[in-house]
Coordinates of C-alpha atoms and ligand atoms in Angstrom, one line a residue:
X333 CA -29.8 -15.2 -11.1
X334 CA -28.0 -12.7 -8.9
X335 CA -24.3 -12.7 -9.6
X336 CA -21.8 -13.4 -6.9
X337 CA -20.4 -10.1 -5.5
X338 CA -17.0 -9.2 -6.8
X339 CA -15.1 -9.5 -3.6
X340 CA -16.3 -13.1 -3.3
X341 CA -15.2 -13.8 -6.9
X342 CA -11.8 -12.3 -6.1
X343 CA -11.6 -14.4 -2.9
X344 CA -12.4 -17.6 -4.8
X345 CA -9.8 -16.6 -7.5
X346 CA -7.2 -16.2 -4.8
X347 CA -8.0 -19.6 -3.2
X348 CA -7.9 -21.4 -6.5
X349 CA -4.6 -19.6 -7.3
X350 CA -3.1 -20.9 -4.1
X351 CA -4.3 -24.4 -4.7
X352 CA -3.2 -24.4 -8.3
X353 CA 0.2 -22.9 -7.4
X354 CA 0.6 -25.7 -4.8
X355 CA -0.2 -28.4 -7.3
X356 CA 2.3 -26.9 -9.7
X357 CA 5.1 -27.1 -7.1
X358 CA 4.5 -30.9 -7.1
X359 CA 5.3 -31.4 -10.8
X360 CA 8.7 -30.8 -12.4
X361 CA 7.5 -28.5 -15.2
X362 CA 5.1 -26.6 -12.9
X363 CA 7.3 -23.6 -12.0
X364 CA 8.2 -23.0 -15.7
X365 CA 4.6 -23.4 -16.8
X366 CA 3.3 -20.8 -14.2
X367 CA 6.1 -18.4 -15.1
X368 CA 5.4 -18.7 -18.9
X369 CA 1.7 -19.0 -19.1
X370 CA 0.1 -17.8 -15.8
X371 CA 2.2 -15.1 -14.4
X372 CA 1.8 -12.8 -17.5
X373 CA -2.0 -12.5 -16.7
X374 CA -1.2 -11.1 -13.3
X375 CA 1.5 -8.8 -14.6
X376 CA -0.8 -7.3 -17.3
X377 CA -3.4 -6.7 -14.6
X378 CA -1.0 -4.8 -12.3
X379 CA 0.3 -2.8 -15.3
X380 CA -3.3 -1.8 -16.2
X381 CA -3.9 -0.6 -12.7
X382 CA -0.6 1.4 -12.7
X383 CA -1.4 2.7 -16.2
X384 CA -4.4 4.6 -14.9
X385 CA -3.0 5.7 -11.5
X386 CA -1.5 9.0 -12.8
X387 CA -4.5 10.1 -14.9
X388 CA -6.8 9.3 -12.0
X389 CA -4.7 11.2 -9.5
X390 CA -4.6 14.3 -11.8
X391 CA -8.2 14.2 -12.8
X392 CA -9.6 13.7 -9.3
X393 CA -7.3 16.1 -7.5
X394 CA -8.0 18.9 -10.0
X395 CA -11.7 18.2 -9.6
X396 CA -11.4 18.0 -5.8
X397 CA -9.5 21.3 -5.5
X398 CA -11.6 23.2 -8.0
X399 CA -14.8 22.1 -6.3
X400 CA -13.4 23.6 -3.0
X401 CA -14.0 27.3 -3.9
X402 CA -11.8 28.4 -1.1
X403 CA -8.1 27.5 -0.7
X404 CA -8.0 27.8 3.1
X405 CA -10.2 24.6 3.2
X406 CA -7.5 22.8 1.4
X407 CA -4.9 23.9 3.9
X408 CA -7.1 22.5 6.6
X409 CA -7.5 19.2 4.9
X410 CA -3.7 19.0 4.2
X411 CA -2.6 19.7 7.8
X412 CA -5.1 17.3 9.3
X413 CA -4.1 14.6 6.9
X414 CA -0.4 14.8 7.6
X415 CA -0.9 15.0 11.3
X416 CA -3.2 12.0 11.5
X417 CA -0.9 10.0 9.2
X418 CA 2.0 10.6 11.6
X419 CA -0.2 9.6 14.6
X420 CA -1.3 6.3 13.0
X421 CA 2.2 5.4 12.0
X422 CA 3.6 6.0 15.5
X423 CA 0.8 3.9 16.9
X424 CA 1.7 1.1 14.4
X425 CA 5.4 1.2 15.3
X426 CA 4.7 1.2 19.0
X427 CA 2.4 -1.8 18.7
X428 CA 5.1 -3.7 16.8
X429 CA 7.8 -2.8 19.3
X430 CA 5.7 -3.8 22.3
X431 CA 4.8 -7.1 20.7
X432 CA 8.4 -8.0 19.6
X433 CA 9.7 -7.1 23.1
X434 CA 7.2 -9.2 24.8
X435 CA 7.3 -12.2 22.5
X436 CA 11.1 -12.1 21.8
X437 CA 10.9 -14.1 18.5
X438 CA 14.6 -13.7 17.9
X439 CA 15.8 -15.4 21.1
X440 CA 14.6 -18.8 20.1
X441 CA 16.4 -18.9 16.7
X442 CA 19.1 -21.6 16.8
X443 CA 22.7 -21.0 15.4
X444 CA 21.9 -23.7 12.9
X445 CA 18.9 -21.9 11.5
X446 CA 20.9 -18.6 11.3
X447 CA 23.7 -20.4 9.4
X448 CA 21.2 -22.0 7.0
X449 CA 19.4 -18.7 6.3
X450 CA 22.7 -16.9 5.9
X451 CA 24.0 -19.5 3.5
X452 CA 20.8 -19.4 1.5
X453 CA 20.2 -15.7 1.3
X454 CA 23.1 -13.5 2.3
X455 CA 24.5 -13.4 -1.2
X456 CA 21.1 -13.7 -2.9
X457 CA 20.4 -11.1 -5.5
X458 CA 17.2 -10.1 -3.7
X459 CA 19.2 -9.2 -0.5
X460 CA 22.2 -7.5 -2.2
X461 CA 19.9 -5.4 -4.4
X462 CA 18.1 -4.1 -1.4
X463 CA 21.4 -3.2 0.3
X464 CA 22.5 -1.3 -2.8
X465 CA 19.2 0.5 -3.1
X466 CA 19.4 1.5 0.6
X467 CA 22.9 3.0 0.2
X468 CA 21.7 5.0 -2.8
X469 CA 18.7 6.4 -0.8
X470 CA 20.8 7.2 2.2
X471 CA 23.4 9.4 0.6
X472 CA 21.0 12.3 0.3
X473 CA 20.8 15.5 2.5
X474 CA 18.0 16.2 5.1
X475 CA 15.9 18.4 2.8
X476 CA 16.3 16.2 -0.2
X477 CA 12.8 14.9 0.2
X478 CA 11.4 18.4 -0.3
X479 CA 13.6 19.0 -3.4
X480 CA 12.4 15.6 -4.7
X481 CA 8.8 16.7 -4.4
X482 CA 9.2 19.5 -7.0
X483 CA 9.4 18.3 -10.6
X484 CA 11.5 20.2 -13.1
X485 CA 9.4 18.8 -15.9
X486 CA 5.7 18.0 -15.4
X487 CA 5.5 15.6 -18.2
X488 CA 8.6 13.7 -17.1
X489 CA 7.0 13.4 -13.6
X490 CA 3.8 12.1 -15.1
X491 CA 5.8 9.5 -17.0
X492 CA 7.1 7.8 -13.9
X493 CA 4.9 6.1 -11.3
X494 CA 7.6 6.5 -8.7
X495 CA 7.3 10.3 -9.0
X496 CA 3.7 10.3 -7.6
X497 CA 4.5 13.1 -5.1
X498 CA 5.8 15.3 -7.9
X499 CA 2.6 14.7 -9.8
X500 CA 0.6 15.6 -6.7
X501 CA 2.6 18.8 -6.3
X502 CA 2.1 19.8 -9.9
X503 CA -1.6 19.0 -9.8
X504 CA -2.2 20.9 -6.5
X505 CA -0.4 23.9 -8.1
X506 CA -2.6 23.6 -11.2
X507 CA -5.8 23.3 -9.2
X508 CA -5.1 26.3 -7.0
X509 CA -4.2 28.4 -10.0
X510 CA -7.5 27.4 -11.5
X511 CA -9.3 28.6 -8.4
X512 CA -7.4 31.9 -8.7
X513 CA -8.4 32.7 -12.3
X514 CA -12.0 32.4 -11.4
X515 CA -14.8 29.9 -12.1
X516 CA -15.8 31.2 -15.5
X517 CA -12.3 31.2 -17.1
X518 CA -11.4 27.8 -15.5
X519 CA -14.6 26.2 -16.7
X520 CA -13.3 24.5 -19.9
X521 CA -10.4 23.0 -18.1
X522 CA -12.6 21.9 -15.2
X523 CA -15.1 20.3 -17.5
X524 CA -12.3 18.4 -19.2
X525 CA -10.9 17.0 -16.0
X526 CA -14.4 16.2 -14.7
X527 CA -15.1 14.1 -17.7
X528 CA -11.6 12.5 -17.6
X529 CA -12.2 11.6 -14.0
X530 CA -15.5 9.8 -14.8
X531 CA -13.8 8.0 -17.7
X532 CA -10.9 6.8 -15.6
X533 CA -13.2 5.6 -12.9
X534 CA -15.0 3.6 -15.5
X535 CA -11.6 2.1 -16.6
X536 CA -11.1 1.0 -13.0
X537 CA -14.4 -0.8 -13.2
X538 CA -13.5 -2.6 -16.3
X539 CA -10.1 -3.6 -15.0
X540 CA -11.7 -4.9 -11.9
X541 CA -14.0 -7.2 -13.8
X542 CA -10.9 -9.2 -14.7
X543 CA -9.6 -9.2 -11.1
X544 CA -10.7 -12.7 -10.1
X545 CA -8.6 -14.2 -13.0
X546 CA -5.7 -11.9 -12.3
X547 CA -5.5 -12.7 -8.5
X548 CA -5.5 -16.3 -9.4
X549 CA -2.4 -15.8 -11.6
X550 CA -0.7 -13.5 -9.0
X551 CA -1.2 -15.9 -6.1
X552 CA -0.2 -19.0 -8.2
X553 CA 3.0 -17.2 -9.1
X554 CA 3.7 -16.3 -5.4
X555 CA 3.2 -19.9 -4.3
X556 CA 5.5 -21.4 -6.9
X557 CA 8.3 -19.0 -6.1
X558 CA 8.0 -19.2 -2.3
X559 CA 10.9 -20.5 -0.1
X560 CA 11.6 -23.9 1.3
X561 CA 8.8 -24.7 3.8
X562 CA 11.4 -25.7 6.5
X563 CA 12.8 -22.1 6.5
X564 CA 9.3 -20.7 6.6
X565 CA 8.6 -22.8 9.7
X566 CA 11.8 -21.6 11.4
X567 CA 10.5 -18.1 11.1
X568 CA 7.0 -18.9 12.3
X569 CA 7.3 -16.9 15.6
X570 CA 8.6 -13.8 13.9
X571 CA 5.9 -14.1 11.2
X572 CA 3.3 -14.6 13.9
X573 CA 4.4 -11.4 15.7
X574 CA 4.2 -9.3 12.5
X575 CA 0.8 -10.7 11.6
X576 CA -0.6 -10.3 15.1
X577 CA 0.6 -6.6 15.0
X578 CA -1.0 -6.1 11.6
X579 CA -4.2 -7.6 12.9
X580 CA -4.2 -5.3 15.9
X581 CA -3.9 -2.4 13.5
X582 CA -7.0 -3.5 11.6
X583 CA -8.9 -3.6 14.9
X584 CA -7.4 -0.1 15.7
X585 CA -8.8 1.2 12.4
X586 CA -12.2 -0.3 13.0
X587 CA -12.3 1.3 16.4
X588 CA -11.2 4.7 14.9
X589 CA -13.9 4.4 12.2
X590 CA -16.6 3.7 14.7
X591 CA -15.6 6.3 17.3
X592 CA -14.7 9.2 15.0
X593 CA -17.2 8.7 12.1
X594 CA -19.9 6.8 13.9
X595 CA -20.1 4.3 11.0
X596 CA -20.3 0.6 11.4
X597 CA -16.7 -0.7 11.2
X598 CA -17.8 -4.0 9.7
X599 CA -19.6 -2.2 6.9
X600 CA -16.4 -0.2 6.4
X601 CA -14.3 -3.3 6.1
X602 CA -16.8 -5.0 3.8
X603 CA -16.9 -2.0 1.5
X604 CA -13.1 -1.6 1.4
X605 CA -12.5 -5.3 1.0
X606 CA -11.9 -5.4 -2.8
X607 CA -9.1 -3.0 -2.3
X608 CA -7.7 -5.0 0.6
X609 CA -7.8 -8.2 -1.5
X610 CA -5.9 -6.5 -4.3
X611 CA -3.4 -5.1 -1.9
X612 CA -2.8 -8.6 -0.7
X613 CA -2.5 -10.0 -4.2
X614 CA -0.3 -7.3 -5.7
X615 CA 1.8 -6.2 -2.7
X616 CA 1.6 -2.7 -4.0
X617 CA -0.4 0.2 -2.5
X618 CA 0.4 2.2 -5.7
X619 CA -1.2 -0.4 -7.9
X620 CA -4.2 -0.7 -5.6
X621 CA -4.7 3.1 -5.4
X622 CA -7.3 3.4 -8.2
X623 CA -9.4 0.8 -6.6
X624 CA -9.0 2.3 -3.1
X625 CA -10.1 5.7 -4.5
X626 CA -13.1 4.1 -6.2
X627 CA -14.2 2.2 -3.1
X628 CA -13.7 5.2 -0.7
X629 CA -15.6 7.7 -2.9
X630 CA -18.4 5.6 -4.3
X631 CA -19.0 3.0 -1.7
X632 CA -18.1 4.8 1.5
X633 CA -19.1 8.3 0.7
X634 CA -15.9 10.3 1.2
X635 CA -16.1 13.5 -0.8
X636 CA -13.6 13.8 -3.7
X637 CA -12.3 17.0 -2.2
X638 CA -10.9 14.9 0.6
X639 CA -10.2 11.5 -1.0
X640 CA -8.4 12.9 -4.1
X641 CA -5.7 14.4 -1.8
X642 CA -5.7 12.0 1.2
X643 CA -5.5 8.7 -0.7
X644 CA -2.6 9.4 -3.3
X645 CA -0.6 11.1 -0.6
X646 CA -1.3 8.2 1.8
X647 CA -0.3 5.6 -0.8
X648 CA 3.1 7.3 -1.0
X649 CA 3.8 8.4 2.6
X650 CA 1.5 6.6 5.0
X651 CA 2.6 3.0 5.5
X652 CA 1.5 1.8 8.9
X653 CA 1.9 -1.9 8.0
X654 CA 5.4 -1.3 6.6
X655 CA 6.5 0.7 9.6
X656 CA 5.2 -1.9 12.1
X657 CA 7.0 -4.5 10.2
X658 CA 10.2 -2.5 10.2
X659 CA 10.1 -2.1 14.0
X660 CA 9.5 -5.8 14.5
X661 CA 12.1 -6.9 12.0
X662 CA 14.8 -4.6 13.3
X663 CA 14.4 -5.9 16.9
X664 CA 14.0 -9.5 15.7
X665 CA 17.3 -9.3 13.8
X666 CA 19.0 -7.7 16.8
X667 CA 17.7 -10.4 19.1
X668 CA 18.7 -13.2 16.8
X669 CA 22.2 -11.9 16.2
X670 CA 22.7 -11.0 19.9
X671 CA 22.9 -7.3 19.3
X672 CA 21.6 -5.5 22.5
X673 CA 19.2 -2.7 22.1
X674 CA 18.7 0.0 24.7
X675 CA 15.5 2.0 25.3
X676 CA 17.1 4.9 23.4
X677 CA 17.7 2.6 20.4
X678 CA 14.0 1.6 20.4
X679 CA 13.0 5.3 20.4
X680 CA 15.4 5.8 17.5
X681 CA 13.6 2.9 15.7
X682 CA 10.2 4.7 16.2
X683 CA 11.6 7.8 14.6
X684 CA 13.5 6.3 11.7
X685 CA 10.8 3.8 11.0
X686 CA 8.4 6.7 10.8
X687 CA 10.7 8.5 8.3
X688 CA 11.4 5.3 6.5
X689 CA 7.7 4.5 5.9
X690 CA 7.3 8.0 4.4
X691 CA 10.3 7.3 2.2
X692 CA 9.3 3.8 1.2
X693 CA 8.0 3.4 -2.3
X694 CA 4.5 1.9 -2.6
X695 CA 5.8 -1.2 -4.5
X696 CA 6.6 -4.8 -3.5
X697 CA 9.5 -5.2 -1.2
X698 CA 10.2 -1.5 -0.6
X699 CA 9.8 -1.8 3.1
X700 CA 12.9 -4.1 3.3
X701 CA 15.1 -1.5 1.6
X702 CA 14.2 1.1 4.3
X703 CA 14.7 -1.5 7.0
X704 CA 18.4 -1.3 6.2
X705 CA 18.3 2.4 7.1
X706 CA 16.4 1.7 10.3
X707 CA 19.0 -0.9 11.2
X708 CA 21.9 1.5 10.5
X709 CA 20.3 4.2 12.7
X710 CA 20.7 2.0 15.7
X711 CA 24.3 1.3 15.0
X712 CA 23.8 -2.2 13.6
X713 CA 27.2 -3.4 12.3
X714 CA 27.5 -2.8 8.6
X715 CA 29.2 -6.1 7.9
X716 CA 26.2 -8.0 9.4
X717 CA 23.5 -6.2 7.5
X718 CA 23.4 -8.9 4.8
X719 CA 23.0 -11.6 7.4
X720 CA 20.3 -9.6 9.1
X721 CA 18.3 -9.3 5.9
X722 CA 19.0 -12.9 5.0
X723 CA 17.2 -13.9 8.3
X724 CA 13.9 -12.4 7.2
X725 CA 14.1 -12.7 3.5
X726 CA 12.3 -16.0 3.2
X727 CA 9.1 -14.7 4.6
X728 CA 9.3 -11.2 3.2
X729 CA 6.9 -11.7 0.4
X730 CA 4.0 -13.1 2.4
X731 CA 4.5 -10.4 5.1
X732 CA 4.7 -7.8 2.3
X733 CA 1.3 -8.9 1.1
X734 CA -0.2 -8.6 4.6
X735 CA 1.4 -5.2 5.4
X736 CA 0.2 -3.8 2.2
X737 CA -3.4 -4.6 3.2
X738 CA -2.8 -2.6 6.4
X739 CA -1.2 0.3 4.4
X740 CA -4.3 0.5 2.2
X741 CA -6.8 0.2 5.0
X742 CA -4.9 2.9 7.0
X743 CA -5.2 5.3 4.1
X744 CA -8.9 4.6 3.7
X745 CA -9.5 5.1 7.5
X746 CA -7.7 8.4 7.6
X747 CA -9.6 9.6 4.6
X748 CA -12.9 8.9 6.4
X749 CA -11.7 10.6 9.6
X750 CA -10.5 13.7 7.7
X751 CA -13.7 13.8 5.7
X752 CA -15.8 13.6 8.8
X753 CA -13.8 16.3 10.6
X754 CA -14.4 18.8 7.7
X755 CA -18.0 17.8 7.1
X756 CA -17.3 15.9 3.9
X757 CA -18.4 12.4 4.7
X758 CA -21.6 11.9 2.8
X759 CA -23.7 8.9 1.6
X760 CA -22.3 6.4 -0.8
X761 CA -23.2 6.8 -4.5
X762 CA -22.8 3.2 -5.6
X763 CA -22.1 2.5 -9.3
X764 CA -21.8 -1.1 -10.3
X765 CA -18.6 -2.4 -11.9
X766 CA -20.5 -3.6 -15.0
X767 CA -23.0 -0.7 -15.4
X768 CA -23.9 -0.1 -19.1
X769 CA -21.6 -3.0 -20.2
X770 CA -24.3 -4.9 -22.0
X771 CA -25.4 -1.9 -23.9
X772 CA -22.1 -1.5 -25.7
X773 CA -20.8 -5.1 -26.0
Ligands
LIG813 N1 4.6 -3.3 -0.6 C1 4.3 -2.2 0.3 C2 3.3 -1.2 -0.3 O1 3.2 -1.1 -1.5 C3 5.5 -1.5 0.7 C4 6.4 -2.4 1.6 O2 6.1 -2.5 2.8 O3 7.3 -3.0 1.0 O4 2.5 -0.7 0.4

């Protein structure tokens, strides 16, 4: 009998997780039970994915660069990638701003709801920790981001997933130097990284075999810890605007894929779907990265020379979903609290949300930290920041799940466009998740 495809298994796992989580909210001991016995399964899965992210980036980027033969090609790929990332992010923020200005979700929020949300969340540890984190990030100079990209200790960089850009910097440096010493002398190192790359991709396969169970655990945990349904309902219009914007982004990517690469957009979405489902379940583009790389290379046919650079860089700096959300959230909060925004303020939002999405970490909830910086850039009163965040906190997790899907899809789209533009979009070379499994077990 043919086995159900993995993305269907994952989807079923997710649905069952939601149902199970909901049932657990109905019994007294449910929340504790999920936290003690179910959530750890999801946490282990996310850890496993993060565990292999750094080895995968290093191995595949070294392989990608050393296959290039000519460094000027790399410059070409690099410049195109950054430019396209900026364009897609600006498109995302613009879509968000247009929608929020037309729909005005903040105008209909009653004083009563604002008071209730403020009372529930303004002093919540989740909100205050985001404000603290934002003030820490803000106190740096304009070129700090360049300084932050250069590690002073390669091994220290590799030991921290938050330092992904430092690892990318080191690996590019290593790869280019390997090209410069010539093919013959670099061969042992190249062979080592080639083999490491294959092994790590196999590790992705093995981890993915457990994905249906892990997403069950992840979603059950999200459901039991979600907010009061009344509060969620009060924010329905705001949520609707963000989700509509994110949906338009997916349509935008599909259009870009079909017009620039001439591939069927539905095929693209189907092939990338396991990564999207994981992005949704984990709310982290960094944790999803290994799967995004696997899908884009093996199932879509983007050459490693392109994907090994475009995807890890994208996971860290390209967050279209996050920037769209930041635009909508900033205007929504201003509308709800009666803070008038001029056209100039809205342009400032475009610029700061662009920078903020580059600066946001690829982990759950990071977008909300940078939202504080967006709000401050338009002169939002500092004493009302906590109230502002409190307004949107209740729905942040579900929106985070949705915007992470867009972040990951955006990276995959750009990798296809860049690959096509440099003649590196080939045919898929599909390997199954469970290849050779029976021979060794
Ligand atoms: N969770 C998002 C990501 O990892 C970032 C954010 O919007 O909070 O892509």
